[in-house]
Short mmCIF file of C-alpha atoms in Angstrom, two decimals:
data_model
loop_
_atom_site.label_atom_id
_atom_site.label_comp_id
_atom_site.label_asym_id
_atom_site.label_seq_id
_atom_site.Cartn_x
_atom_site.Cartn_y
_atom_site.Cartn_z
CA MET A 1401 -0.01 0.01 -0.01
CA ASN A 1402 3.02 2.26 0.02
CA GLN A 1403 2.36 3.49 -3.51
CA LEU A 1404 -1.26 4.24 -2.57
CA TYR A 1405 -0.09 6.33 0.45
CA ILE A 1406 2.49 8.14 -1.69
CA SER A 1407 -0.23 9.02 -4.25
CA LEU A 1408 -2.71 10.09 -1.50
CA ASN A 1409 -0.04 12.25 0.13
CA GLU A 1410 0.91 13.85 -3.19
CA ALA A 1411 -2.78 14.67 -3.71
CA GLY A 1412 -2.94 16.28 -0.28
CA LEU A 1413 -5.29 13.69 1.08
CA MET A 1414 -3.17 12.47 4.03
CA PHE A 1415 -2.51 14.34 7.22
CA LYS A 1416 -1.19 13.64 10.69
CA VAL A 1417 -2.67 14.57 14.10
CA GLN A 1418 -0.87 14.56 17.43
CA THR A 1419 -2.85 12.60 20.05
CA ASN A 1420 -2.27 11.37 23.58
CA HIS A 1421 -0.97 8.15 21.94
CA GLY A 1422 1.45 9.88 19.60
CA GLU A 1423 1.16 10.94 15.99
CA VAL A 1424 -1.73 9.37 13.99
CA GLY A 1425 -1.95 9.35 10.20
CA PHE A 1426 -5.33 10.02 8.54
CA ILE A 1427 -6.76 9.78 5.01
CA LEU A 1428 -9.19 12.51 4.01
CA LEU A 1429 -12.28 10.85 2.47
CA GLU A 1430 -14.67 13.77 1.83
CA THR A 1431 -15.23 17.42 2.45
CA ASN A 1432 -18.94 18.39 2.24
CA ASP A 1433 -20.44 21.71 1.17
CA SER A 1434 -20.39 23.08 4.72
CA GLY A 1435 -16.68 22.32 5.05
CA THR A 1436 -17.07 19.32 7.37
CA THR A 1437 -14.51 16.64 6.59
CA GLN A 1438 -14.75 12.87 6.91
CA SER A 1439 -11.53 10.92 7.39
CA VAL A 1440 -10.27 7.57 8.52
CA ASP A 1441 -7.15 6.74 10.41
CA VAL A 1442 -4.56 4.64 8.55
CA TYR A 1443 -4.75 1.75 11.06
CA THR A 1444 -8.55 1.42 10.66
CA PHE A 1445 -8.25 1.77 6.89
CA GLU A 1446 -5.69 -1.04 6.73
CA THR A 1447 -7.72 -3.21 9.07
CA LEU A 1448 -10.96 -2.80 7.12
CA LEU A 1449 -9.29 -3.26 3.69
CA GLU A 1450 -6.77 -5.87 4.67
CA ASP A 1451 -7.86 -8.00 1.67
CA VAL A 1452 -6.26 -5.51 -0.77
CA LYS A 1453 -2.88 -5.01 0.91
CA GLY A 1454 -1.11 -6.87 -1.87
CA SER A 1455 -2.95 -5.03 -4.67
CA SER A 1456 -3.99 -1.52 -3.72
CA SER A 1457 -4.95 -0.47 -7.26
CA TYR A 1458 -8.03 1.65 -7.84
CA GLU A 1459 -9.81 -1.47 -9.20
CA ALA A 1460 -8.96 -3.48 -6.10
CA LEU A 1461 -10.05 -0.74 -3.75
CA SER A 1462 -13.30 0.01 -5.52
CA GLY A 1463 -14.43 -3.60 -5.75
CA SER A 1464 -16.20 -5.72 -3.14
CA HIS A 1465 -14.43 -6.34 0.08
CA THR A 1466 -14.66 -8.82 2.91
CA LEU A 1467 -14.39 -6.35 5.70
CA GLN A 1468 -12.38 -7.49 8.78
CA SER A 1469 -13.98 -7.11 12.18
CA VAL A 1470 -12.76 -4.14 14.20
CA ARG A 1471 -12.95 -3.93 17.95
CA VAL A 1472 -14.11 -0.55 19.18
CA ALA A 1473 -13.41 0.51 22.70
CA LYS A 1474 -16.28 2.01 24.61
CA LEU A 1475 -15.57 5.45 25.94
CA PRO A 1476 -16.44 6.13 29.61
CA LYS A 1477 -19.54 8.16 30.22
CA SER A 1478 -18.85 11.78 31.00
CA LYS A 1479 -19.78 12.97 34.47
#
């Protein structure tokens, strides 16, 4: 997927955010008319699309996928 990330970065679709857990890479998916953006972190992207790791071409990415299960941690309720 390195070539995919290089292409996304060159197109300005990758960015990094500093979190409590260190620097996290994101892929910009969409910006709507109001300016709100939708993005996915690289780890989740790779987990969900693990079936195309060996062939990250447009055709492979736009086809059907067998999505891998992702464990989501529950956040504590705010007091």
